[in-house]
Amino acid sequence: MSFIRTLSGDIAPDTLGFTYSHEHLVCRPAYWVARGEDDLLLDDPAKTQADVEAFRDLGGRAIVDATAIDYGRDVPAVAQIAKNTGVTILLTAGFNKSFLWDAVMPGGQNRRYDDWIAEASMDELIKFVVSEVEDGMEGTTHRAGQVKFGTGYNVISELEEKTLRAVAQAHHATKAPIHSHTEAGTMALEQIKLLRQEGVDPHNLSVGHMDRNPDPWMHARVADTGAYLSFDGMGKIKYYTEQVRIDCILALVKRGHREQILVSGDTARKSYYEHYGRGLGLRYIIESWVPRFIEQAGEAGYDGTALIQDFFINNPRRCFSFKQ
Ligand SMILES: [Zn+2]
């Protein structure tokens, strides 16, 4: 029996509903605190909750919080938001890209992330990820619904490869789905090559930030492996217009990959949130992007409503399942 592991327990995949597949809800990364980067601190759970409520009131049902241990996440605060709003939330085990995050790591006071990864044995890293999925995260009983690793811009460092291999083994041990961070959408195929060396079937992987590298040839190669492609920068016009992202998505649809596309907003700044002040907010995709996509998909000869059902309901349901 497959299931999806959420903050409200393990649920039947069919009950997941309309899902944003890569967001950030509450986090205070020590690295950004130390540098006074206030925009990168999602530090007021009440404001986050107001955005989640807007999403829910528009028909949203589930959110995947993609924040890993190095990014100052707040598991109890996110759990409280799930409880208060009734929105299903999935948490993320594992790692981010390698970086000099000065965060508190397991087994040390303010131990640097890179030092921790370098010093830990492969076995210790695997055990850590497995425990976040099976026992709970950061001293709580809240368990993760996916396992994550990340890689850098046009490079996979030695430590990133170590975390990738640990996450692959934790996936084998737990059956948790895998999510990856790509920096600016690079190194997706290289990630998949390494995962395959570890015996991972790419159907169990979603690759993040694919729209930061709006290259239909590369997207097609990734899709050919069976992996999910996460287009998670909706609303970020500073990177690309929505048209660029929609064209990439429709190119994949045309090639027969409609069942491998995920869509989300990756809201990791105050300025992306409505209730922290200035942003489009969690309401944006469901309220504005979805109707625009349906219209443009229709002009291209597709049933846009059916595609939206795939991207936000049918695909997340499959992607985030633990397949026993
Ligand atoms: Zn993210």
CSV table of N, CA and C in Angstrom, one decimal, residues 202-278:
chain,number,residue,atom,x,y,z
A,202,PRO,N,14.6,6.9,-11.3
A,202,PRO,CA,14.3,8.3,-11.3
A,202,PRO,C,12.8,8.6,-11.2
A,203,HIS,N,11.9,7.6,-11.4
A,203,HIS,CA,10.5,7.8,-11.1
A,203,HIS,C,10.2,8.3,-9.7
A,204,ASN,N,11.2,8.0,-8.8
A,204,ASN,CA,11.0,8.4,-7.4
A,204,ASN,C,11.6,9.7,-7.1
A,205,LEU,N,12.0,10.5,-8.1
A,205,LEU,CA,12.7,11.8,-7.9
A,205,LEU,C,11.9,12.9,-8.5
A,206,SER,N,11.9,14.1,-7.8
A,206,SER,CA,11.5,15.3,-8.4
A,206,SER,C,12.7,16.3,-8.4
A,207,VAL,N,13.0,16.9,-9.5
A,207,VAL,CA,14.1,17.8,-9.6
A,207,VAL,C,13.6,19.2,-9.5
A,208,GLY,N,14.2,19.9,-8.5
A,208,GLY,CA,13.7,21.3,-8.2
A,208,GLY,C,14.3,22.4,-9.1
A,209,HIS,N,13.6,23.5,-9.3
A,209,HIS,CA,14.1,24.7,-9.9
A,209,HIS,C,14.4,24.5,-11.4
A,210,MET,N,13.7,23.6,-12.1
A,210,MET,CA,14.0,23.4,-13.5
A,210,MET,C,13.7,24.6,-14.3
A,211,ASP,N,12.8,25.5,-13.9
A,211,ASP,CA,12.5,26.7,-14.7
A,211,ASP,C,13.6,27.8,-14.5
A,212,ARG,N,14.5,27.6,-13.6
A,212,ARG,CA,15.6,28.6,-13.6
A,212,ARG,C,16.6,28.4,-14.8
A,213,ASN,N,16.4,27.2,-15.5
A,213,ASN,CA,17.2,26.9,-16.7
A,213,ASN,C,16.2,26.5,-17.8
A,214,PRO,N,15.6,27.6,-18.4
A,214,PRO,CA,14.5,27.3,-19.3
A,214,PRO,C,14.9,26.7,-20.6
A,215,ASP,N,15.4,25.5,-20.6
A,215,ASP,CA,16.1,24.9,-21.8
A,215,ASP,C,15.3,23.6,-22.1
A,216,PRO,N,14.4,23.7,-23.1
A,216,PRO,CA,13.5,22.6,-23.4
A,216,PRO,C,14.3,21.3,-23.8
A,217,TRP,N,15.5,21.4,-24.3
A,217,TRP,CA,16.3,20.2,-24.7
A,217,TRP,C,16.7,19.5,-23.3
A,218,MET,N,17.2,20.3,-22.4
A,218,MET,CA,17.6,19.7,-21.1
A,218,MET,C,16.3,19.1,-20.4
A,219,HIS,N,15.2,19.9,-20.4
A,219,HIS,CA,14.0,19.4,-19.7
A,219,HIS,C,13.6,18.0,-20.3
A,220,ALA,N,13.7,17.9,-21.7
A,220,ALA,CA,13.3,16.7,-22.3
A,220,ALA,C,14.2,15.5,-21.9
A,221,ARG,N,15.5,15.8,-21.8
A,221,ARG,CA,16.4,14.7,-21.4
A,221,ARG,C,16.1,14.2,-19.9
A,222,VAL,N,15.8,15.2,-19.0
A,222,VAL,CA,15.4,14.9,-17.7
A,222,VAL,C,14.1,14.1,-17.7
A,223,ALA,N,13.1,14.5,-18.4
A,223,ALA,CA,11.8,13.9,-18.5
A,223,ALA,C,12.0,12.4,-19.0
A,224,ASP,N,12.9,12.3,-20.0
A,224,ASP,CA,13.1,10.9,-20.5
A,224,ASP,C,13.5,9.9,-19.5
A,225,THR,N,14.1,10.4,-18.4
A,225,THR,CA,14.5,9.4,-17.3
A,225,THR,C,13.4,9.0,-16.5
A,226,GLY,N,12.2,9.7,-16.6
A,226,GLY,CA,11.1,9.3,-15.8
A,226,GLY,C,10.9,10.2,-14.5
A,227,ALA,N,11.9,11.1,-14.3
A,227,ALA,CA,11.8,12.0,-13.1
A,227,ALA,C,10.7,13.0,-13.3
A,228,TYR,N,10.3,13.6,-12.2
A,228,TYR,CA,9.4,14.7,-12.2
A,228,TYR,C,10.2,16.0,-12.3
A,229,LEU,N,9.7,17.0,-13.0
A,229,LEU,CA,10.3,18.3,-13.1
A,229,LEU,C,9.5,19.3,-12.3
A,230,SER,N,10.2,20.0,-11.4
A,230,SER,CA,9.5,21.0,-10.6
A,230,SER,C,9.7,22.4,-11.1
A,231,PHE,N,8.6,23.0,-11.6
A,231,PHE,CA,8.7,24.4,-12.1
A,231,PHE,C,8.2,25.2,-10.9
A,232,ASP,N,9.1,25.7,-10.1
A,232,ASP,CA,8.7,26.3,-8.8
A,232,ASP,C,9.1,27.7,-8.7
A,233,GLY,N,9.2,28.4,-9.8
A,233,GLY,CA,9.5,29.9,-9.6
A,233,GLY,C,8.4,30.8,-10.1
A,234,MET,N,7.2,30.3,-10.0
A,234,MET,CA,6.1,31.1,-10.6
A,234,MET,C,6.0,32.5,-9.8
A,235,GLY,N,5.8,33.5,-10.5
A,235,GLY,CA,5.7,34.8,-9.9
A,235,GLY,C,7.1,35.6,-9.9
A,236,LYS,N,8.2,34.9,-10.1
A,236,LYS,CA,9.5,35.5,-10.0
A,236,LYS,C,9.9,36.0,-11.4
A,237,ILE,N,9.3,37.2,-11.7
A,237,ILE,CA,9.6,37.8,-13.1
A,237,ILE,C,11.0,38.3,-13.2
A,238,LYS,N,11.6,38.5,-12.0
A,238,LYS,CA,13.0,39.0,-12.0
A,238,LYS,C,13.9,37.9,-12.7
A,239,TYR,N,13.5,36.7,-12.7
A,239,TYR,CA,14.3,35.6,-13.4
A,239,TYR,C,13.8,35.5,-14.9
A,240,TYR,N,12.5,35.2,-15.0
A,240,TYR,CA,12.0,35.0,-16.4
A,240,TYR,C,10.5,35.4,-16.4
A,241,THR,N,10.0,35.7,-17.5
A,241,THR,CA,8.6,36.0,-17.6
A,241,THR,C,7.8,34.7,-17.5
A,242,GLU,N,6.5,34.8,-17.1
A,242,GLU,CA,5.7,33.6,-17.0
A,242,GLU,C,5.6,32.9,-18.4
A,243,GLN,N,5.7,33.7,-19.4
A,243,GLN,CA,5.6,33.1,-20.7
A,243,GLN,C,6.7,32.1,-21.0
A,244,VAL,N,7.9,32.5,-20.6
A,244,VAL,CA,9.0,31.5,-20.7
A,244,VAL,C,8.7,30.2,-20.0
A,245,ARG,N,8.2,30.3,-18.8
A,245,ARG,CA,7.9,29.1,-18.0
A,245,ARG,C,6.8,28.3,-18.7
A,246,ILE,N,5.8,29.0,-19.1
A,246,ILE,CA,4.6,28.3,-19.7
A,246,ILE,C,5.0,27.6,-21.0
A,247,ASP,N,5.9,28.3,-21.8
A,247,ASP,CA,6.3,27.7,-23.1
A,247,ASP,C,7.1,26.4,-22.8
A,248,CYS,N,8.0,26.4,-21.7
A,248,CYS,CA,8.7,25.2,-21.4
A,248,CYS,C,7.8,24.1,-20.9
A,249,ILE,N,6.8,24.4,-20.1
A,249,ILE,CA,5.8,23.4,-19.7
A,249,ILE,C,5.1,22.8,-20.9
A,250,LEU,N,4.6,23.7,-21.8
A,250,LEU,CA,3.8,23.2,-22.9
A,250,LEU,C,4.7,22.4,-23.8
A,251,ALA,N,6.0,22.7,-23.9
A,251,ALA,CA,6.9,21.9,-24.7
A,251,ALA,C,7.0,20.5,-24.2
A,252,LEU,N,7.0,20.4,-22.8
A,252,LEU,CA,7.0,19.0,-22.2
A,252,LEU,C,5.7,18.3,-22.4
A,253,VAL,N,4.6,19.0,-22.3
A,253,VAL,CA,3.3,18.4,-22.5
A,253,VAL,C,3.2,17.9,-24.0
A,254,LYS,N,3.7,18.7,-24.9
A,254,LYS,CA,3.7,18.3,-26.3
A,254,LYS,C,4.5,17.0,-26.5
A,255,ARG,N,5.5,16.8,-25.7
A,255,ARG,CA,6.4,15.6,-25.9
A,255,ARG,C,5.8,14.4,-25.1
A,256,GLY,N,4.7,14.6,-24.4
A,256,GLY,CA,4.0,13.5,-23.7
A,256,GLY,C,4.4,13.4,-22.2
A,257,HIS,N,4.9,14.5,-21.6
A,257,HIS,CA,5.3,14.4,-20.2
A,257,HIS,C,4.4,15.1,-19.2
A,258,ARG,N,3.1,15.2,-19.6
A,258,ARG,CA,2.2,15.9,-18.7
A,258,ARG,C,2.1,15.3,-17.3
A,259,GLU,N,2.5,14.1,-17.2
A,259,GLU,CA,2.4,13.4,-15.8
A,259,GLU,C,3.6,13.6,-15.0
A,260,GLN,N,4.6,14.4,-15.5
A,260,GLN,CA,5.8,14.5,-14.7
A,260,GLN,C,6.1,16.0,-14.3
A,261,ILE,N,5.1,16.8,-14.4
A,261,ILE,CA,5.3,18.3,-14.2
A,261,ILE,C,4.6,18.7,-12.8
A,262,LEU,N,5.4,19.4,-12.0
A,262,LEU,CA,4.9,19.9,-10.8
A,262,LEU,C,5.1,21.5,-10.8
A,263,VAL,N,4.2,22.2,-10.2
A,263,VAL,CA,4.2,23.7,-10.2
A,263,VAL,C,4.2,24.2,-8.8
A,264,SER,N,5.0,25.2,-8.5
A,264,SER,CA,5.0,25.8,-7.2
A,264,SER,C,5.7,27.2,-7.3
A,265,GLY,N,5.9,27.8,-6.1
A,265,GLY,CA,6.4,29.2,-6.1
A,265,GLY,C,7.7,29.4,-5.3
A,266,ASP,N,8.1,28.4,-4.5
A,266,ASP,CA,9.4,28.5,-3.8
A,266,ASP,C,9.5,29.9,-3.0
A,267,THR,N,8.6,30.1,-2.1
A,267,THR,CA,8.5,31.4,-1.4
A,267,THR,C,9.4,31.4,-0.2
A,268,ALA,N,10.6,31.8,-0.5
A,268,ALA,CA,11.6,31.8,0.6
A,268,ALA,C,12.0,33.2,1.1
A,269,ARG,N,11.2,34.2,0.7
A,269,ARG,CA,11.5,35.6,1.1
A,269,ARG,C,10.2,36.3,1.6
A,270,LYS,N,10.4,37.2,2.5
A,270,LYS,CA,9.3,38.0,3.0
A,270,LYS,C,8.6,38.7,1.8
A,271,SER,N,9.5,39.2,0.8
A,271,SER,CA,8.9,39.9,-0.3
A,271,SER,C,8.1,39.1,-1.3
A,272,TYR,N,8.1,37.8,-1.1
A,272,TYR,CA,7.2,36.9,-1.9
A,272,TYR,C,5.9,36.7,-1.2
A,273,TYR,N,5.8,37.0,0.1
A,273,TYR,CA,4.6,36.8,0.8
A,273,TYR,C,3.7,38.0,0.8
A,274,GLU,N,2.4,37.7,0.8
A,274,GLU,CA,1.4,38.8,0.9
A,274,GLU,C,1.4,39.5,2.3
A,275,HIS,N,1.4,38.6,3.3
A,275,HIS,CA,1.1,39.1,4.6
A,275,HIS,C,2.4,39.6,5.4
A,276,TYR,N,3.5,39.3,4.8
A,276,TYR,CA,4.7,40.0,5.4
A,276,TYR,C,4.9,41.4,4.8
A,277,GLY,N,4.0,41.7,3.8
A,277,GLY,CA,4.1,43.1,3.3
A,277,GLY,C,3.8,43.3,1.8
A,278,ARG,N,4.7,42.8,1.0
A,278,ARG,CA,4.7,43.3,-0.4
A,278,ARG,C,4.4,42.4,-1.5
